């Protein structure tokens, strides 16, 4: 009996399926494969995330660049309207050019641009009372329309004449202007209305002698064409005191008044200006020798260096012999602000022609190598890994040019 029971128990144990788990080696292999798969997925995710953030940064960079470009281009296209030969302001005998250029104004590379023009959306014609040249102070004068003007508006009073040079078909018509800037104190009456100018403050002086040339020219022009417009002034620069931030600034007085610069945007590392001038055909005493620019036109020359300072400097009198600015190109450079992983520009854009740094259509700032150069050896505004973008805007300055 006991033998039979033992035999049945043995058969029962033999009938069960063997129970077996993972060995330690199998578990380690599975964990290794899982870790590799997770690492691959994470690597792909990180690369995609980095690429996405980089694209976002570049898109934001491009928007910033486009915004700055659009603002400057809007002003450049109107430069010199109704003030071809410049203008006077109170407190100084200087005649300011309609475009003032300052090469390397900050001392670390960027240029500075000042643009002035008359705003045609607010205009009126001056009446005969402007003839009282000898009567000082120059405080009041009559206009045919007071609409769109208000007290405290800064205005430009301007008139024009023309000179014909040569004979057809090579005839040249040169427009001359005289302009002065003042500020409205009050407006009375309707048609005609009387404008009273301030004789103090930023834009006025006791006699307002800045307008003497305008009044003289008004008395000799027939028919009288003295016009009044709202005055527009803009200055653009990169703040030299905050180079690491790259602050693009604008002056609402075109740099004529100190300490009025306003911040426009961050990340701007350079502003370069190049200009083309008409210097021929008896308009100037400058020699008509061709500069080493790319063209072969001795009458029209490109400048991109310090010569621009001289060409746009103030003078003591209105002169019809000033070379004529016909084209302007402005280049802005902007960089990303945040640190980008393993992404950076190897060198900054080259904004010059190395063969002719002072006579090209771009600027005079060469490329700066960044790759492999430690931050301590870089200019302050170029430290850290960043992506750089630049854009050039150009305009034919028809308001300043001659008509053939």
Coordinates of C-alpha atoms in Angstrom, one line a residue:
X1 CA 0.0 0.0 0.0
X2 CA 2.7 2.4 0.8
X3 CA 4.5 1.5 -2.4
X4 CA 1.5 2.3 -4.5
X5 CA 0.9 5.6 -2.7
X6 CA 4.5 6.7 -3.3
X7 CA 4.2 5.8 -6.9
X8 CA 1.1 8.0 -7.3
X9 CA 2.8 10.9 -5.6
X10 CA 5.8 10.6 -7.9
X11 CA 3.6 10.6 -11.0
X12 CA 1.8 13.7 -9.7
X13 CA 5.0 15.6 -9.3
X14 CA 6.1 14.6 -12.7
X15 CA 2.9 15.8 -14.3
X16 CA 3.5 19.5 -13.4
X17 CA 5.1 21.9 -15.9
X18 CA 8.5 23.1 -14.8
X19 CA 8.5 26.8 -13.4
X20 CA 11.4 29.0 -14.6
X21 CA 12.2 32.8 -14.4
X22 CA 14.8 35.2 -16.0
X23 CA 18.3 34.7 -15.3
X24 CA 20.5 37.6 -14.1
X25 CA 22.3 37.7 -17.5
X26 CA 19.0 37.8 -19.4
X27 CA 17.8 40.6 -17.2
X28 CA 20.9 42.6 -17.7
X29 CA 20.7 42.2 -21.5
X30 CA 17.1 43.4 -21.5
X31 CA 17.9 46.4 -19.4
X32 CA 20.8 47.3 -21.7
X33 CA 18.7 47.1 -24.8
X34 CA 15.9 49.2 -23.1
X35 CA 18.5 51.8 -22.0
X36 CA 19.9 52.0 -25.5
X37 CA 16.4 52.5 -27.0
X38 CA 15.6 55.2 -24.4
X39 CA 18.9 56.9 -25.1
X40 CA 18.2 56.9 -28.8
X41 CA 14.7 58.3 -28.3
X42 CA 16.0 61.0 -26.0
X43 CA 18.8 61.9 -28.4
X44 CA 16.4 62.4 -31.2
X45 CA 14.1 64.4 -29.0
X46 CA 17.0 66.6 -27.8
X47 CA 18.1 67.2 -31.4
X48 CA 14.6 68.0 -32.5
X49 CA 14.1 70.3 -29.5
X50 CA 17.4 72.1 -30.1
X51 CA 16.6 72.5 -33.8
X52 CA 13.1 73.9 -33.0
X53 CA 14.5 76.4 -30.5
X54 CA 17.2 77.4 -32.9
X55 CA 14.6 78.0 -35.6
X56 CA 12.5 80.0 -33.2
X57 CA 15.6 82.1 -32.3
X58 CA 16.4 82.7 -36.0
X59 CA 12.8 83.6 -36.8
X60 CA 12.7 86.1 -33.9
X61 CA 16.1 87.4 -35.1
X62 CA 14.8 87.9 -38.6
X63 CA 11.7 89.7 -37.2
X64 CA 13.9 92.1 -35.1
X65 CA 16.1 92.8 -38.1
X66 CA 13.2 93.4 -40.4
X67 CA 11.5 95.8 -37.9
X68 CA 14.7 97.9 -37.6
X69 CA 15.3 97.8 -41.3
X70 CA 11.7 99.0 -42.1
X71 CA 11.9 102.0 -39.7
X72 CA 15.2 103.2 -41.1
X73 CA 14.2 102.7 -44.7
X74 CA 11.1 104.7 -44.2
X75 CA 13.1 107.7 -43.1
X76 CA 15.9 107.3 -45.6
X77 CA 13.4 107.3 -48.5
X78 CA 12.1 110.7 -47.5
X79 CA 15.5 112.3 -46.6
X80 CA 15.9 115.9 -47.7
X81 CA 12.4 116.5 -48.8
X82 CA 12.1 120.3 -49.3
X83 CA 15.5 121.0 -47.7
X84 CA 18.0 119.9 -50.4
X85 CA 20.7 122.4 -49.3
X86 CA 20.2 121.9 -45.6
X87 CA 18.6 123.9 -42.8
X88 CA 19.4 126.1 -39.9
X89 CA 18.2 125.7 -36.3
X90 CA 18.3 128.3 -33.5
X91 CA 21.3 129.0 -31.4
X92 CA 23.9 128.3 -34.1
X93 CA 24.9 129.7 -37.5
X94 CA 25.6 126.2 -38.8
X95 CA 23.7 124.9 -41.8
X96 CA 23.0 121.2 -41.3
X97 CA 22.9 118.8 -44.2
X98 CA 19.7 116.9 -44.8
X99 CA 21.6 113.6 -44.1
X100 CA 24.5 113.6 -41.6
X101 CA 26.8 110.5 -41.6
X102 CA 29.3 109.8 -38.8
X103 CA 31.7 107.0 -39.6
X104 CA 32.7 104.9 -36.6
X105 CA 30.9 107.4 -34.4
X106 CA 31.1 105.2 -31.2
X107 CA 34.8 104.3 -31.6
X108 CA 34.2 100.6 -31.8
X109 CA 32.9 100.3 -35.3
X110 CA 29.2 101.2 -35.9
X111 CA 28.3 104.3 -37.8
X112 CA 25.7 106.9 -36.9
X113 CA 23.0 108.2 -39.2
X114 CA 20.9 111.4 -39.0
X115 CA 18.1 112.1 -41.4
X116 CA 15.9 115.2 -41.8
X117 CA 12.9 116.0 -44.0
X118 CA 9.7 117.9 -44.3
X119 CA 6.5 116.1 -43.6
X120 CA 4.1 116.8 -46.5
X121 CA 1.1 115.6 -44.6
X122 CA 1.1 118.9 -42.7
X123 CA 1.8 121.9 -45.0
X124 CA 0.8 125.5 -45.7
X125 CA 1.9 128.3 -48.0
X126 CA 3.4 131.4 -46.4
X127 CA 1.8 134.8 -47.3
X128 CA 3.5 138.1 -48.1
X129 CA 4.1 139.1 -44.5
X130 CA 7.2 137.0 -44.5
X131 CA 8.8 139.8 -46.5
X132 CA 9.5 141.9 -43.4
X133 CA 13.2 140.8 -43.5
X134 CA 14.5 143.7 -41.5
X135 CA 12.0 143.4 -38.7
X136 CA 13.4 141.5 -35.7
X137 CA 12.5 139.5 -33.9
X138 CA 11.0 137.1 -36.5
X139 CA 8.0 136.0 -34.5
X140 CA 4.8 136.0 -36.6
X141 CA 3.9 135.3 -40.2
X142 CA 0.7 134.4 -42.1
X143 CA -0.2 131.2 -43.9
X144 CA -3.1 130.1 -46.1
X145 CA -4.0 127.0 -44.1
X146 CA -3.8 126.2 -40.4
X147 CA -5.1 122.6 -40.6
X148 CA -2.9 119.9 -39.3
X149 CA -0.7 122.3 -37.3
X150 CA -0.9 122.8 -33.6
X151 CA 1.0 124.7 -30.8
X152 CA 4.3 123.0 -29.9
X153 CA 4.7 121.5 -33.4
X154 CA 8.3 121.8 -34.7
X155 CA 8.1 123.1 -38.2
X156 CA 10.4 123.8 -41.1
X157 CA 10.0 127.0 -43.2
X158 CA 11.5 126.5 -46.7
X159 CA 11.6 128.0 -50.1
X160 CA 13.3 127.0 -53.3
X161 CA 14.8 128.3 -56.6
X162 CA 16.4 126.7 -59.5
X163 CA 19.4 127.1 -61.8
X164 CA 19.8 125.7 -65.3
X165 CA 23.2 124.6 -66.3
X166 CA 24.3 123.8 -69.9
X167 CA 22.2 123.5 -73.0
X168 CA 20.0 120.7 -74.3
X169 CA 20.4 117.8 -74.6
X170 CA 23.0 118.0 -71.7
X171 CA 21.0 120.5 -69.7
X172 CA 21.1 120.2 -65.9
X173 CA 18.4 121.7 -63.7
X174 CA 19.7 122.2 -60.1
X175 CA 17.2 123.0 -57.3
X176 CA 18.3 125.2 -54.4
X177 CA 16.6 125.5 -51.1
X178 CA 16.8 127.6 -48.0
X179 CA 15.2 126.2 -44.8
X180 CA 14.9 127.0 -41.1
X181 CA 13.4 125.2 -38.1
X182 CA 11.2 126.8 -35.4
X183 CA 8.5 125.8 -33.0
X184 CA 4.9 127.0 -33.0
X185 CA 3.8 129.0 -29.9
X186 CA 0.3 129.8 -31.1
X187 CA -2.0 129.8 -34.2
X188 CA -4.7 132.5 -34.6
X189 CA -7.2 133.3 -37.3
X190 CA -8.3 131.1 -40.2
X191 CA -7.6 132.3 -43.7
X192 CA -5.0 133.6 -43.5
X193 CA -4.0 132.3 -40.2
X194 CA -1.1 133.7 -38.1
X195 CA 1.6 131.5 -36.8
X196 CA 3.5 132.8 -33.8
X197 CA 6.9 131.2 -33.2
X198 CA 8.6 130.6 -29.9
X199 CA 11.6 132.8 -29.1
X200 CA 13.0 130.4 -26.4
X201 CA 13.3 126.7 -25.7
X202 CA 15.0 124.1 -27.8
X203 CA 13.9 125.6 -31.2
X204 CA 13.6 129.3 -30.7
X205 CA 15.8 132.3 -29.9
X206 CA 15.0 136.0 -29.3
X207 CA 15.3 137.1 -32.9
X208 CA 15.0 133.7 -34.6
X209 CA 17.9 134.7 -36.9
X210 CA 18.0 131.1 -38.2
X211 CA 15.3 132.2 -40.6
X212 CA 17.0 135.2 -42.1
X213 CA 18.1 133.4 -45.3
X214 CA 14.5 132.1 -45.8
X215 CA 13.0 135.5 -45.5
X216 CA 15.5 137.0 -48.0
X217 CA 14.8 134.2 -50.5
X218 CA 11.0 134.6 -50.0
X219 CA 11.3 138.3 -51.1
X220 CA 13.1 137.5 -54.3
X221 CA 11.2 134.5 -55.6
X222 CA 8.2 135.0 -57.9
X223 CA 5.7 133.6 -57.5
X224 CA 6.4 133.3 -53.7
X225 CA 6.8 129.6 -52.9
X226 CA 7.7 129.6 -49.2
X227 CA 6.1 126.6 -47.6
X228 CA 5.7 125.5 -44.0
X229 CA 5.8 121.8 -43.1
X230 CA 6.0 119.7 -40.0
X231 CA 9.7 119.0 -39.3
X232 CA 10.9 115.4 -39.1
X233 CA 14.3 114.4 -37.6
X234 CA 15.6 111.0 -36.9
X235 CA 18.9 109.7 -35.6
X236 CA 20.1 106.1 -35.5
X237 CA 23.0 104.6 -33.6
X238 CA 24.1 101.7 -31.4
X239 CA 24.7 102.7 -27.8
X240 CA 28.4 102.7 -27.0
X241 CA 27.7 102.4 -23.2
X242 CA 25.9 99.1 -23.4
X243 CA 27.8 97.2 -26.0
X244 CA 27.0 93.7 -24.5
X245 CA 23.3 94.4 -25.0
X246 CA 23.6 95.7 -28.5
X247 CA 21.0 98.5 -28.1
X248 CA 19.8 100.2 -31.3
X249 CA 18.7 103.7 -30.5
X250 CA 16.7 106.4 -32.2
X251 CA 16.8 110.2 -31.6
X252 CA 13.5 112.1 -32.3
X253 CA 15.6 115.3 -33.0
X254 CA 18.2 113.6 -35.3
X255 CA 20.9 114.1 -32.7
X256 CA 20.3 117.9 -32.7
X257 CA 19.4 117.9 -29.0
X258 CA 21.5 116.0 -26.4
X259 CA 20.3 113.1 -24.2
X260 CA 17.1 112.3 -26.2
X261 CA 18.2 108.9 -27.5
X262 CA 15.5 106.2 -27.1
X263 CA 16.0 102.5 -27.1
X264 CA 14.5 100.6 -30.1
X265 CA 15.8 97.0 -29.9
X266 CA 18.4 94.7 -28.5
X267 CA 21.0 92.5 -30.1
X268 CA 22.2 94.9 -32.7
X269 CA 26.0 94.7 -33.1
X270 CA 26.6 96.9 -36.1
X271 CA 25.3 99.7 -38.2
X272 CA 27.2 100.5 -41.4
X273 CA 26.5 103.3 -43.9
X274 CA 27.7 103.8 -47.5
X275 CA 26.8 106.7 -49.7
X276 CA 27.0 107.7 -53.4
X277 CA 27.6 111.3 -54.4
X278 CA 27.2 113.3 -57.6
X279 CA 30.3 115.5 -57.8
X280 CA 30.5 116.5 -61.5
X281 CA 29.4 119.2 -64.0
X282 CA 30.3 122.5 -62.3
X283 CA 28.3 121.7 -59.1
X284 CA 31.4 121.6 -56.9
X285 CA 35.0 122.5 -56.8
X286 CA 35.9 118.9 -55.8
X287 CA 38.1 117.2 -58.4
X288 CA 36.3 114.9 -60.7
X289 CA 38.8 112.1 -60.4
X290 CA 37.2 108.7 -59.9
X291 CA 37.4 107.1 -56.5
X292 CA 38.6 103.4 -56.5
X293 CA 35.0 102.2 -56.3
X294 CA 33.6 99.5 -58.6
X295 CA 32.3 101.8 -61.3
X296 CA 34.1 103.9 -63.8
X297 CA 31.9 107.0 -63.3
X298 CA 34.1 110.0 -62.3
X299 CA 31.0 112.1 -61.5
X300 CA 29.4 109.6 -59.1
X301 CA 31.5 108.2 -56.3
X302 CA 30.9 105.7 -53.5
X303 CA 32.2 106.4 -50.0
X304 CA 32.1 104.1 -47.0
X305 CA 34.7 105.6 -44.6
X306 CA 35.5 108.8 -42.9
X307 CA 35.1 110.9 -46.0
X308 CA 31.4 110.7 -45.3
X309 CA 31.9 112.8 -42.2
X310 CA 33.3 115.6 -44.3
X311 CA 30.8 115.4 -47.1
X312 CA 27.9 115.8 -44.6
X313 CA 29.5 118.2 -42.2
X314 CA 27.7 121.4 -41.2
X315 CA 28.7 124.6 -43.1
X316 CA 28.5 128.3 -42.1
X317 CA 26.4 129.3 -45.2
X318 CA 24.0 127.8 -47.6
X319 CA 26.0 126.7 -50.6
X320 CA 24.9 125.5 -54.0
X321 CA 28.3 123.9 -54.6
X322 CA 27.8 121.1 -52.0
X323 CA 28.2 117.6 -53.7
X324 CA 24.8 115.9 -54.1
X325 CA 24.0 112.8 -52.2
X326 CA 22.1 110.5 -54.6
X327 CA 22.1 107.0 -52.9
X328 CA 22.3 105.7 -49.4
X329 CA 22.8 102.1 -48.1
X330 CA 22.4 101.1 -44.5
X331 CA 23.3 97.7 -43.1
X332 CA 22.2 96.4 -39.8
X333 CA 23.6 93.3 -38.0
X334 CA 21.7 91.5 -35.2
X335 CA 22.5 88.5 -33.1
X336 CA 20.6 86.0 -31.0
X337 CA 20.6 86.9 -27.3
X338 CA 20.2 83.5 -25.7
X339 CA 23.0 80.8 -25.6
X340 CA 22.4 78.1 -28.2
X341 CA 23.8 74.6 -27.7
X342 CA 26.6 73.8 -30.1
X343 CA 25.3 76.4 -32.5
X344 CA 27.1 79.6 -33.4
X345 CA 28.3 81.7 -36.3
X346 CA 32.0 81.1 -37.2
X347 CA 32.6 84.8 -38.0
X348 CA 30.6 88.0 -38.2
X349 CA 29.4 89.3 -41.6
X350 CA 32.0 91.1 -43.7
X351 CA 30.6 94.6 -44.3
X352 CA 33.3 95.9 -46.6
X353 CA 35.3 95.4 -49.7
X354 CA 38.8 94.7 -48.5
X355 CA 40.2 96.0 -51.8
X356 CA 38.5 99.4 -51.3
X357 CA 37.3 99.7 -47.7
X358 CA 36.6 103.5 -48.0
X359 CA 35.0 103.4 -51.4
X360 CA 32.4 100.6 -51.6
X361 CA 28.6 100.3 -51.3
X362 CA 28.5 98.5 -48.0
X363 CA 30.7 99.8 -45.3
X364 CA 34.1 99.6 -43.8
X365 CA 33.8 96.9 -41.1
X366 CA 35.5 93.6 -41.8
X367 CA 34.5 90.2 -40.5
X368 CA 35.5 89.2 -37.0
X369 CA 36.5 85.6 -36.4
X370 CA 34.5 84.0 -33.5
X371 CA 35.1 80.2 -33.9
X372 CA 37.9 79.1 -31.6
X373 CA 38.4 82.6 -30.1
X374 CA 37.7 82.8 -26.4
X375 CA 35.3 85.4 -25.1
X376 CA 38.0 87.3 -23.3
X377 CA 39.6 88.0 -26.7
X378 CA 36.4 89.1 -28.5
X379 CA 34.8 92.6 -28.6
X380 CA 32.3 92.9 -25.8
X381 CA 29.3 92.8 -28.1
X382 CA 30.4 89.6 -29.8
X383 CA 30.9 87.3 -26.8
X384 CA 29.1 84.0 -26.4
X385 CA 27.7 81.5 -29.0
X386 CA 25.2 83.3 -31.2
X387 CA 23.7 83.3 -34.7
X388 CA 24.2 86.5 -36.7
X389 CA 22.0 87.9 -39.5
X390 CA 22.4 91.1 -41.5
X391 CA 20.4 93.1 -44.0
X392 CA 21.1 96.0 -46.2
X393 CA 18.5 98.6 -47.2
X394 CA 19.1 101.1 -50.0
X395 CA 17.3 104.1 -51.5
X396 CA 17.8 106.5 -54.3
X397 CA 17.6 109.9 -52.6
X398 CA 15.5 111.6 -55.3
X399 CA 14.7 114.4 -52.9
X400 CA 18.4 115.4 -52.8
X401 CA 19.4 114.7 -56.4
X402 CA 19.4 116.7 -59.6
X403 CA 17.0 116.4 -62.5
X404 CA 18.5 116.0 -66.0

